[in-house]
Amino acid sequence: MGYDMKEITMRDAIREALWEEMERDPNVFLIGEDIGTLGNIFGITTNFIKKFGKERVRDTPLSESAIIGCAIGAAMTGMRPVAEIMYMDFMGCCFDTICNQAAKIRFMSGGKVSVPMVIRTNCGAGFQAAAQHSQSWEAIFMHVPGIKIAIPSTPYDAKGLLKTAIRGDDPVLFLEHKMLYFTKGFIPDEEYLIPFGKADVKREGKDVTIVATLAVIPKAIRAADILAKEGIDAEVIDPRTLVPLDKQTIINSVKKTGRVVIVTEENKRGASSAEIASIIAEEAWNWLKAPIKRIGAPNTPVPFSPPLENYYIPNEEKIINAVKEILST
Amino acid sequence: MEITVEDLLDKYKTMVKIRRFEEKVSELFAKGKIPGFLHLSIGQEAVPAGMRNVVKKGDYLISTHRAHGHMIAWGLDLSKMFAELFGKETGYNRGRGGSMHICDPNSGALFASAIVGAGTVIATGSGLSAKLRKTDQVTICFMGDGATEEGTFHEGLNLAAIWKLPVVFVVENNMYAISMCVKNAMLCEKISDRAKAYGMPGITVDGNDVLAVHKAFKDAVKRARDGGGPTLIECLTYRHHGHWEGDPDYTAEVYRKREEVQEWLKRDPIKIFEIKLKEMGVLNQQIIEKIEKEIQVEIEEAVKYAERSPLPDPEKIIEDVFSTTDGV
Ligand SMILES: Cc1ncc(C[n+]2csc(CCOP(=O)(O)OP(=O)(O)O)c2C)c(N)n1
């Protein structure tokens, strides 16, 4: 591409985005639990307090409603807060401030006020952190009008999407899958932004489309590599944002391959994959050569014990089996 | 305060049992034998031990992510606790819960939630239930200082107060909610001051003095049982380890000054009680060794039991979502 590239972890890509945006815009500030002195439980904001001070890197008491509420009030009055909810599971504690307040204020004011804020949180299973520290709730928030949702799967996407989120004028839920924090990827040294509503084809293929999100993306790519050895050419699509959703890229791919497997880590019932499947059914029905296949977690809370958790989380094997199944129909 | 020799020794033994259990857990975690997140209560043992011989059969317990001590003091079996930590089918939660959620509803230890503050409202509900059913059951609700910053804490305490529910809210103030020092999280002098806002008694005690804790429990439980309503007890204590096993603050100063940690290590609740009991002539080296030996054997057997136990069958996870598998 002609750019100088560097290899970096997802965690550090998120760090860089926050750091650069805070340097660029004095109205950007951080608010959340254990983000200042501790620098976030995964080290995302280590040393931010030294650089930007505690006025802009605000450690709060354990008060999720107040974190989000403060971010809303500040966002309505000229600031650009980036709030952190330590685990997505704790968003239950601030569901009202997010879904009844942040998401609706622009609309309810007749479009007179913006709420430019970002809520960062980590989601997903894989750490044996059990039912209250492992969930994937993207579909819940996808259902509520007024919240944009970013779901990066690579360091490159994370940095570019987070910058766009911070500069945008709407509330954004920015999801970081905890199993991806220490995965690596290349990013350019130069500044770049990634627009919302633009899916990325992570691997091109012609036989089958695999739409996946977050930590399922690397698994889908590995599954595709294994399938390739058997002569099956899979295309892997990452929507990168669920709201807005890039329907066109998905539909174009399905029109090309005629077969689609949609995989997310959410509980399968009512998952974002269901929304994507229905869009495909509505808009690309005539091109489908086989039924749409969805993979998700069982409809249970996330279990603790490793064999249970392994069973719960979608993996390469399940993806491969699903692809083979629809290829044989 | 009247307290029998048996009760004194029972409290001492409980504290040592919690300590040795958690030391073993820490060791096994470091060896990679225990998965998941671990929050140890080493240094805070006097608080749950103070509850011993105050609550009775039929009472309820609601706890948090840092609950090993509460559960041991409640009388849970170490074998099934280790089995749960190992993720085994024979564990208290059949491997579904892990360290943060060990509980035993059969014995009244209803739930351990890792959503900070959630316990206060649930305890209010078990208190309400006892009142509606006209029993004399009391609910003990443990939480950390951080929980008092959550909205649920305030809603739960207010409701329990206006309805005079038989609940004892016990705050283990170990001064930190992960890295957030309680001094930076509230301007009240004491957490027990918050009780005033709800018109309930609030008391602060030295949480490393098991007898002070015991007295506070006794008064509050009596009050609750007699229909006098809830009490807020604040126990001042300190966790010796990090917030979680792996917390960088345990090995290097991140949010706690080393002098502060050293000061509190000197005020080890077990050491303090040991000296006191020796002075009272209740404890001597021989008895200590006997207690230590018994506990060591109990722990070794419990670990063996857990190791030998089978892992759960993944296909069966759908069994525990509803009362039947219909609709899962
Ligand atoms: C609602 C909610 N917010 C944040 C967390 C993350 N978290 C887990 S424990 C903890 C600190 C709790 O502090 P405290 O209540 O004082 O109990 P301690 O851990 O000190 O025993 C935090 C912030 C959580 N589990 N739930």
PDB file of C-alpha atoms in Angstrom, chain B residues 38-271:
ATOM      1  CA  LEU B  38     -10.495 -15.776  41.632  1.00  0.00           C
ATOM      2  CA  HIS B  39     -11.088 -13.198  44.334  1.00  0.00           C
ATOM      3  CA  LEU B  40      -9.616 -14.201  47.667  1.00  0.00           C
ATOM      4  CA  SER B  41     -10.587 -12.908  51.089  1.00  0.00           C
ATOM      5  CA  ILE B  42      -7.298 -13.596  52.854  1.00  0.00           C
ATOM      6  CA  GLY B  43      -7.110 -10.952  55.587  1.00  0.00           C
ATOM      7  CA  GLN B  44     -10.876 -10.584  55.878  1.00  0.00           C
ATOM      8  CA  GLU B  45     -11.636 -13.861  57.692  1.00  0.00           C
ATOM      9  CA  ALA B  46     -12.860 -12.276  60.923  1.00  0.00           C
ATOM     10  CA  VAL B  47     -15.994 -10.979  59.223  1.00  0.00           C
ATOM     11  CA  PRO B  48     -17.578 -14.284  58.178  1.00  0.00           C
ATOM     12  CA  ALA B  49     -16.258 -15.997  61.325  1.00  0.00           C
ATOM     13  CA  GLY B  50     -18.074 -13.362  63.374  1.00  0.00           C
ATOM     14  CA  MET B  51     -21.322 -14.619  61.875  1.00  0.00           C
ATOM     15  CA  ARG B  52     -20.782 -18.149  63.279  1.00  0.00           C
ATOM     16  CA  ASN B  53     -23.233 -19.252  65.941  1.00  0.00           C
ATOM     17  CA  VAL B  54     -25.403 -16.194  65.385  1.00  0.00           C
ATOM     18  CA  VAL B  55     -27.393 -17.352  62.400  1.00  0.00           C
ATOM     19  CA  LYS B  56     -29.416 -20.533  62.619  1.00  0.00           C
ATOM     20  CA  LYS B  57     -30.843 -23.184  60.349  1.00  0.00           C
ATOM     21  CA  GLY B  58     -33.368 -21.624  58.006  1.00  0.00           C
ATOM     22  CA  ASP B  59     -31.567 -18.302  57.714  1.00  0.00           C
ATOM     23  CA  TYR B  60     -30.434 -17.019  54.337  1.00  0.00           C
ATOM     24  CA  LEU B  61     -27.150 -15.850  52.916  1.00  0.00           C
ATOM     25  CA  ILE B  62     -26.560 -13.697  49.855  1.00  0.00           C
ATOM     26  CA  SER B  63     -23.033 -13.024  48.753  1.00  0.00           C
ATOM     27  CA  THR B  64     -20.661 -11.732  46.117  1.00  0.00           C
ATOM     28  CA  HIS B  65     -17.724 -12.598  43.879  1.00  0.00           C
ATOM     29  CA  ARG B  66     -15.538 -12.782  47.030  1.00  0.00           C
ATOM     30  CA  ALA B  67     -17.515 -15.405  48.863  1.00  0.00           C
ATOM     31  CA  HIS B  68     -15.294 -18.365  49.775  1.00  0.00           C
ATOM     32  CA  GLY B  69     -15.056 -17.168  53.365  1.00  0.00           C
ATOM     33  CA  HIS B  70     -18.778 -16.554  53.698  1.00  0.00           C
ATOM     34  CA  MET B  71     -19.577 -19.982  52.340  1.00  0.00           C
ATOM     35  CA  ILE B  72     -17.081 -21.778  54.575  1.00  0.00           C
ATOM     36  CA  ALA B  73     -18.412 -19.940  57.621  1.00  0.00           C
ATOM     37  CA  TRP B  74     -21.922 -20.880  56.537  1.00  0.00           C
ATOM     38  CA  GLY B  75     -20.820 -24.496  56.744  1.00  0.00           C
ATOM     39  CA  LEU B  76     -20.291 -25.474  53.134  1.00  0.00           C
ATOM     40  CA  ASP B  77     -18.284 -28.588  52.438  1.00  0.00           C
ATOM     41  CA  LEU B  78     -14.751 -27.984  51.192  1.00  0.00           C
ATOM     42  CA  SER B  79     -14.865 -30.977  48.850  1.00  0.00           C
ATOM     43  CA  LYS B  80     -17.800 -29.633  46.900  1.00  0.00           C
ATOM     44  CA  MET B  81     -16.271 -26.167  46.958  1.00  0.00           C
ATOM     45  CA  PHE B  82     -13.008 -27.423  45.459  1.00  0.00           C
ATOM     46  CA  ALA B  83     -14.975 -29.502  42.980  1.00  0.00           C
ATOM     47  CA  GLU B  84     -16.755 -26.339  41.860  1.00  0.00           C
ATOM     48  CA  LEU B  85     -13.485 -24.446  41.550  1.00  0.00           C
ATOM     49  CA  PHE B  86     -12.190 -27.276  39.354  1.00  0.00           C
ATOM     50  CA  GLY B  87     -15.346 -27.085  37.228  1.00  0.00           C
ATOM     51  CA  LYS B  88     -16.509 -30.570  38.195  1.00  0.00           C
ATOM     52  CA  GLU B  89     -19.971 -32.087  38.100  1.00  0.00           C
ATOM     53  CA  THR B  90     -19.776 -32.768  41.849  1.00  0.00           C
ATOM     54  CA  GLY B  91     -19.264 -29.086  42.662  1.00  0.00           C
ATOM     55  CA  TYR B  92     -21.906 -27.025  44.394  1.00  0.00           C
ATOM     56  CA  ASN B  93     -23.003 -25.501  41.094  1.00  0.00           C
ATOM     57  CA  ARG B  94     -22.213 -28.575  38.986  1.00  0.00           C
ATOM     58  CA  GLY B  95     -19.452 -26.625  37.270  1.00  0.00           C
ATOM     59  CA  ARG B  96     -21.837 -23.980  36.000  1.00  0.00           C
ATOM     60  CA  GLY B  97     -20.714 -21.278  38.428  1.00  0.00           C
ATOM     61  CA  GLY B  98     -17.073 -21.425  39.497  1.00  0.00           C
ATOM     62  CA  SER B  99     -15.390 -19.405  42.218  1.00  0.00           C
ATOM     63  CA  MET B 100     -17.503 -16.283  41.890  1.00  0.00           C
ATOM     64  CA  HIS B 101     -20.815 -18.083  42.242  1.00  0.00           C
ATOM     65  CA  ILE B 102     -20.365 -20.927  44.728  1.00  0.00           C
ATOM     66  CA  CYS B 103     -23.549 -21.206  46.730  1.00  0.00           C
ATOM     67  CA  ASP B 104     -25.744 -23.834  48.345  1.00  0.00           C
ATOM     68  CA  PRO B 105     -29.427 -22.922  48.271  1.00  0.00           C
ATOM     69  CA  ASN B 106     -30.290 -26.114  50.175  1.00  0.00           C
ATOM     70  CA  SER B 107     -28.613 -24.732  53.256  1.00  0.00           C
ATOM     71  CA  GLY B 108     -29.935 -21.198  52.723  1.00  0.00           C
ATOM     72  CA  ALA B 109     -26.797 -19.887  51.000  1.00  0.00           C
ATOM     73  CA  LEU B 110     -29.010 -18.689  48.177  1.00  0.00           C
ATOM     74  CA  PHE B 111     -26.758 -16.990  45.683  1.00  0.00           C
ATOM     75  CA  ALA B 112     -23.438 -15.300  45.023  1.00  0.00           C
ATOM     76  CA  SER B 113     -23.739 -12.652  42.340  1.00  0.00           C
ATOM     77  CA  ALA B 114     -20.762 -11.083  40.635  1.00  0.00           C
ATOM     78  CA  ILE B 115     -22.786  -8.074  39.572  1.00  0.00           C
ATOM     79  CA  VAL B 116     -21.671  -5.722  42.293  1.00  0.00           C
ATOM     80  CA  GLY B 117     -24.631  -4.447  44.316  1.00  0.00           C
ATOM     81  CA  ALA B 118     -27.087  -7.000  42.975  1.00  0.00           C
ATOM     82  CA  GLY B 119     -27.152  -8.885  46.263  1.00  0.00           C
ATOM     83  CA  THR B 120     -28.713  -6.047  48.249  1.00  0.00           C
ATOM     84  CA  VAL B 121     -31.970  -6.073  46.324  1.00  0.00           C
ATOM     85  CA  ILE B 122     -32.180  -9.873  46.268  1.00  0.00           C
ATOM     86  CA  ALA B 123     -31.604 -10.006  50.023  1.00  0.00           C
ATOM     87  CA  THR B 124     -34.401  -7.492  50.414  1.00  0.00           C
ATOM     88  CA  GLY B 125     -36.595  -9.982  48.588  1.00  0.00           C
ATOM     89  CA  SER B 126     -35.703 -12.968  50.752  1.00  0.00           C
ATOM     90  CA  GLY B 127     -36.340 -10.705  53.730  1.00  0.00           C
ATOM     91  CA  LEU B 128     -39.732  -9.789  52.325  1.00  0.00           C
ATOM     92  CA  SER B 129     -40.515 -13.456  51.790  1.00  0.00           C
ATOM     93  CA  ALA B 130     -39.726 -14.329  55.413  1.00  0.00           C
ATOM     94  CA  LYS B 131     -42.014 -11.519  56.496  1.00  0.00           C
ATOM     95  CA  LEU B 132     -44.834 -12.599  54.182  1.00  0.00           C
ATOM     96  CA  ARG B 133     -44.518 -16.202  55.278  1.00  0.00           C
ATOM     97  CA  LYS B 134     -44.369 -15.065  58.916  1.00  0.00           C
ATOM     98  CA  THR B 135     -41.203 -17.009  59.705  1.00  0.00           C
ATOM     99  CA  ASP B 136     -38.349 -15.728  61.852  1.00  0.00           C
ATOM    100  CA  GLN B 137     -35.748 -16.262  59.117  1.00  0.00           C
ATOM    101  CA  VAL B 138     -33.043 -13.634  58.804  1.00  0.00           C
ATOM    102  CA  THR B 139     -31.105 -12.838  55.638  1.00  0.00           C
ATOM    103  CA  ILE B 140     -27.431 -11.971  55.848  1.00  0.00           C
ATOM    104  CA  CYS B 141     -26.262  -9.964  52.861  1.00  0.00           C
ATOM    105  CA  PHE B 142     -22.514  -9.553  52.388  1.00  0.00           C
ATOM    106  CA  MET B 143     -20.995  -6.974  50.097  1.00  0.00           C
ATOM    107  CA  GLY B 144     -17.858  -4.907  49.636  1.00  0.00           C
ATOM    108  CA  ASP B 145     -17.469  -1.160  50.031  1.00  0.00           C
ATOM    109  CA  GLY B 146     -17.794  -0.741  46.278  1.00  0.00           C
ATOM    110  CA  ALA B 147     -21.300  -2.172  46.322  1.00  0.00           C
ATOM    111  CA  THR B 148     -22.468   0.799  48.382  1.00  0.00           C
ATOM    112  CA  GLU B 149     -21.761   2.992  45.343  1.00  0.00           C
ATOM    113  CA  GLU B 150     -24.302   1.189  43.201  1.00  0.00           C
ATOM    114  CA  GLY B 151     -27.900   2.325  42.839  1.00  0.00           C
ATOM    115  CA  THR B 152     -29.140  -1.113  43.875  1.00  0.00           C
ATOM    116  CA  PHE B 153     -27.589  -0.666  47.305  1.00  0.00           C
ATOM    117  CA  HIS B 154     -29.645   2.449  47.953  1.00  0.00           C
ATOM    118  CA  GLU B 155     -32.858   1.045  46.549  1.00  0.00           C
ATOM    119  CA  GLY B 156     -32.488  -2.197  48.479  1.00  0.00           C
ATOM    120  CA  LEU B 157     -31.673  -0.597  51.809  1.00  0.00           C
ATOM    121  CA  ASN B 158     -34.480   1.896  51.551  1.00  0.00           C
ATOM    122  CA  LEU B 159     -37.040  -0.768  50.770  1.00  0.00           C
ATOM    123  CA  ALA B 160     -35.791  -3.056  53.520  1.00  0.00           C
ATOM    124  CA  ALA B 161     -36.017  -0.136  55.943  1.00  0.00           C
ATOM    125  CA  ILE B 162     -39.526   1.086  55.094  1.00  0.00           C
ATOM    126  CA  TRP B 163     -40.867  -2.464  55.178  1.00  0.00           C
ATOM    127  CA  LYS B 164     -38.868  -3.365  58.296  1.00  0.00           C
ATOM    128  CA  LEU B 165     -37.458  -6.472  56.681  1.00  0.00           C
ATOM    129  CA  PRO B 166     -35.322  -8.985  58.565  1.00  0.00           C
ATOM    130  CA  VAL B 167     -32.082  -8.353  56.708  1.00  0.00           C
ATOM    131  CA  VAL B 168     -28.574  -7.661  57.949  1.00  0.00           C
ATOM    132  CA  PHE B 169     -26.475  -5.822  55.390  1.00  0.00           C
ATOM    133  CA  VAL B 170     -22.808  -6.449  56.048  1.00  0.00           C
ATOM    134  CA  VAL B 171     -20.233  -4.328  54.254  1.00  0.00           C
ATOM    135  CA  GLU B 172     -16.715  -5.672  54.257  1.00  0.00           C
ATOM    136  CA  ASN B 173     -14.920  -2.405  53.791  1.00  0.00           C
ATOM    137  CA  ASN B 174     -11.496  -3.479  52.592  1.00  0.00           C
ATOM    138  CA  MET B 175     -10.950   0.106  51.409  1.00  0.00           C
ATOM    139  CA  TYR B 176     -10.759  -0.713  47.728  1.00  0.00           C
ATOM    140  CA  ALA B 177     -13.099  -1.593  44.910  1.00  0.00           C
ATOM    141  CA  ILE B 178     -10.399  -2.949  42.638  1.00  0.00           C
ATOM    142  CA  SER B 179      -8.255   0.227  42.434  1.00  0.00           C
ATOM    143  CA  MET B 180     -10.870   2.717  43.625  1.00  0.00           C
ATOM    144  CA  CYS B 181     -10.106   3.745  47.185  1.00  0.00           C
ATOM    145  CA  VAL B 182     -13.270   4.219  49.189  1.00  0.00           C
ATOM    146  CA  LYS B 183     -11.975   7.627  50.293  1.00  0.00           C
ATOM    147  CA  ASN B 184     -12.193   8.800  46.694  1.00  0.00           C
ATOM    148  CA  ALA B 185     -15.554   7.173  46.143  1.00  0.00           C
ATOM    149  CA  MET B 186     -17.563   8.893  48.864  1.00  0.00           C
ATOM    150  CA  LEU B 187     -17.425  11.949  51.058  1.00  0.00           C
ATOM    151  CA  CYS B 188     -19.205  10.415  54.044  1.00  0.00           C
ATOM    152  CA  GLU B 189     -16.787   9.620  56.790  1.00  0.00           C
ATOM    153  CA  LYS B 190     -18.077   6.100  57.207  1.00  0.00           C
ATOM    154  CA  ILE B 191     -20.109   3.762  55.054  1.00  0.00           C
ATOM    155  CA  SER B 192     -22.351   3.146  58.031  1.00  0.00           C
ATOM    156  CA  ASP B 193     -23.325   6.843  57.815  1.00  0.00           C
ATOM    157  CA  ARG B 194     -25.283   5.917  54.735  1.00  0.00           C
ATOM    158  CA  ALA B 195     -27.728   4.011  56.955  1.00  0.00           C
ATOM    159  CA  LYS B 196     -29.002   7.334  58.301  1.00  0.00           C
ATOM    160  CA  ALA B 197     -30.424   8.179  54.899  1.00  0.00           C
ATOM    161  CA  TYR B 198     -32.732   5.184  55.204  1.00  0.00           C
ATOM    162  CA  GLY B 199     -33.555   5.531  58.864  1.00  0.00           C
ATOM    163  CA  MET B 200     -31.875   2.287  59.838  1.00  0.00           C
ATOM    164  CA  PRO B 201     -29.141   1.745  62.402  1.00  0.00           C
ATOM    165  CA  GLY B 202     -25.629   1.751  60.991  1.00  0.00           C
ATOM    166  CA  ILE B 203     -22.589   0.645  62.897  1.00  0.00           C
ATOM    167  CA  THR B 204     -18.888   0.507  62.088  1.00  0.00           C
ATOM    168  CA  VAL B 205     -16.703  -2.085  63.742  1.00  0.00           C
ATOM    169  CA  ASP B 206     -13.109  -3.260  63.529  1.00  0.00           C
ATOM    170  CA  GLY B 207     -13.527  -5.991  60.964  1.00  0.00           C
ATOM    171  CA  ASN B 208     -10.281  -7.629  61.997  1.00  0.00           C
ATOM    172  CA  ASP B 209     -11.598  -8.141  65.524  1.00  0.00           C
ATOM    173  CA  VAL B 210     -13.774 -11.208  65.275  1.00  0.00           C
ATOM    174  CA  LEU B 211     -15.423 -10.571  68.626  1.00  0.00           C
ATOM    175  CA  ALA B 212     -16.399  -7.027  67.698  1.00  0.00           C
ATOM    176  CA  VAL B 213     -17.881  -8.366  64.479  1.00  0.00           C
ATOM    177  CA  HIS B 214     -19.634 -11.102  66.408  1.00  0.00           C
ATOM    178  CA  LYS B 215     -21.264  -8.601  68.755  1.00  0.00           C
ATOM    179  CA  ALA B 216     -22.483  -6.485  65.849  1.00  0.00           C
ATOM    180  CA  PHE B 217     -23.942  -9.565  64.142  1.00  0.00           C
ATOM    181  CA  LYS B 218     -25.615 -10.683  67.340  1.00  0.00           C
ATOM    182  CA  ASP B 219     -27.358  -7.368  67.900  1.00  0.00           C
ATOM    183  CA  ALA B 220     -28.385  -6.953  64.278  1.00  0.00           C
ATOM    184  CA  VAL B 221     -29.676 -10.502  63.871  1.00  0.00           C
ATOM    185  CA  LYS B 222     -31.655 -10.234  67.103  1.00  0.00           C
ATOM    186  CA  ARG B 223     -33.138  -6.983  65.958  1.00  0.00           C
ATOM    187  CA  ALA B 224     -34.074  -8.466  62.587  1.00  0.00           C
ATOM    188  CA  ARG B 225     -35.530 -11.609  64.136  1.00  0.00           C
ATOM    189  CA  ASP B 226     -37.585  -9.621  66.612  1.00  0.00           C
ATOM    190  CA  GLY B 227     -39.203  -7.597  63.845  1.00  0.00           C
ATOM    191  CA  GLY B 228     -37.059  -4.499  64.341  1.00  0.00           C
ATOM    192  CA  GLY B 229     -35.964  -4.297  60.720  1.00  0.00           C
ATOM    193  CA  PRO B 230     -32.613  -4.137  58.955  1.00  0.00           C
ATOM    194  CA  THR B 231     -29.197  -2.986  60.123  1.00  0.00           C
ATOM    195  CA  LEU B 232     -26.138  -1.907  58.209  1.00  0.00           C
ATOM    196  CA  ILE B 233     -22.881  -3.213  59.635  1.00  0.00           C
ATOM    197  CA  GLU B 234     -19.608  -1.883  58.278  1.00  0.00           C
ATOM    198  CA  CYS B 235     -16.547  -4.005  59.029  1.00  0.00           C
ATOM    199  CA  LEU B 236     -13.204  -2.287  58.485  1.00  0.00           C
ATOM    200  CA  THR B 237     -10.786  -4.792  57.036  1.00  0.00           C
ATOM    201  CA  TYR B 238      -8.242  -5.352  54.274  1.00  0.00           C
ATOM    202  CA  ARG B 239      -7.523  -7.927  51.617  1.00  0.00           C
ATOM    203  CA  HIS B 240      -3.953  -9.156  51.669  1.00  0.00           C
ATOM    204  CA  HIS B 241      -3.927 -10.337  48.070  1.00  0.00           C
ATOM    205  CA  GLY B 242      -4.819  -8.386  44.949  1.00  0.00           C
ATOM    206  CA  HIS B 243      -8.380  -7.756  43.887  1.00  0.00           C
ATOM    207  CA  TRP B 244      -8.138 -10.879  41.776  1.00  0.00           C
ATOM    208  CA  GLU B 245      -5.354 -13.441  41.578  1.00  0.00           C
ATOM    209  CA  GLY B 246      -3.135 -11.839  38.962  1.00  0.00           C
ATOM    210  CA  ASP B 247      -3.825  -8.249  40.030  1.00  0.00           C
ATOM    211  CA  PRO B 248      -0.570  -6.359  39.353  1.00  0.00           C
ATOM    212  CA  ASP B 249      -0.969  -4.522  42.659  1.00  0.00           C
ATOM    213  CA  TYR B 250      -0.139  -7.718  44.531  1.00  0.00           C
ATOM    214  CA  THR B 251       3.435  -7.794  43.306  1.00  0.00           C
ATOM    215  CA  ALA B 252       4.074  -4.126  42.554  1.00  0.00           C
ATOM    216  CA  GLU B 253       2.614  -0.928  43.907  1.00  0.00           C
ATOM    217  CA  VAL B 254      -0.182   0.168  41.606  1.00  0.00           C
ATOM    218  CA  TYR B 255      -2.939   1.553  43.790  1.00  0.00           C
ATOM    219  CA  ARG B 256      -2.023   0.569  47.348  1.00  0.00           C
ATOM    220  CA  LYS B 257       1.023   2.010  49.109  1.00  0.00           C
ATOM    221  CA  ARG B 258       3.331  -0.744  50.290  1.00  0.00           C
ATOM    222  CA  GLU B 259       3.501   0.820  53.769  1.00  0.00           C
ATOM    223  CA  GLU B 260      -0.259   0.585  53.955  1.00  0.00           C
ATOM    224  CA  VAL B 261      -0.195  -3.093  52.986  1.00  0.00           C
ATOM    225  CA  GLN B 262       2.555  -3.729  55.548  1.00  0.00           C
ATOM    226  CA  GLU B 263       0.562  -1.995  58.267  1.00  0.00           C
ATOM    227  CA  TRP B 264      -2.445  -4.166  57.593  1.00  0.00           C
ATOM    228  CA  LEU B 265      -0.395  -7.347  57.389  1.00  0.00           C
ATOM    229  CA  LYS B 266       0.681  -6.592  60.935  1.00  0.00           C
ATOM    230  CA  ARG B 267      -2.991  -6.439  61.888  1.00  0.00           C
ATOM    231  CA  ASP B 268      -3.710  -9.932  60.619  1.00  0.00           C
ATOM    232  CA  PRO B 269      -7.065 -10.940  62.128  1.00  0.00           C
ATOM    233  CA  ILE B 270      -5.962 -14.500  62.813  1.00  0.00           C
ATOM    234  CA  LYS B 271      -2.790 -13.412  64.595  1.00  0.00           C
TER     235      LYS B 271
END
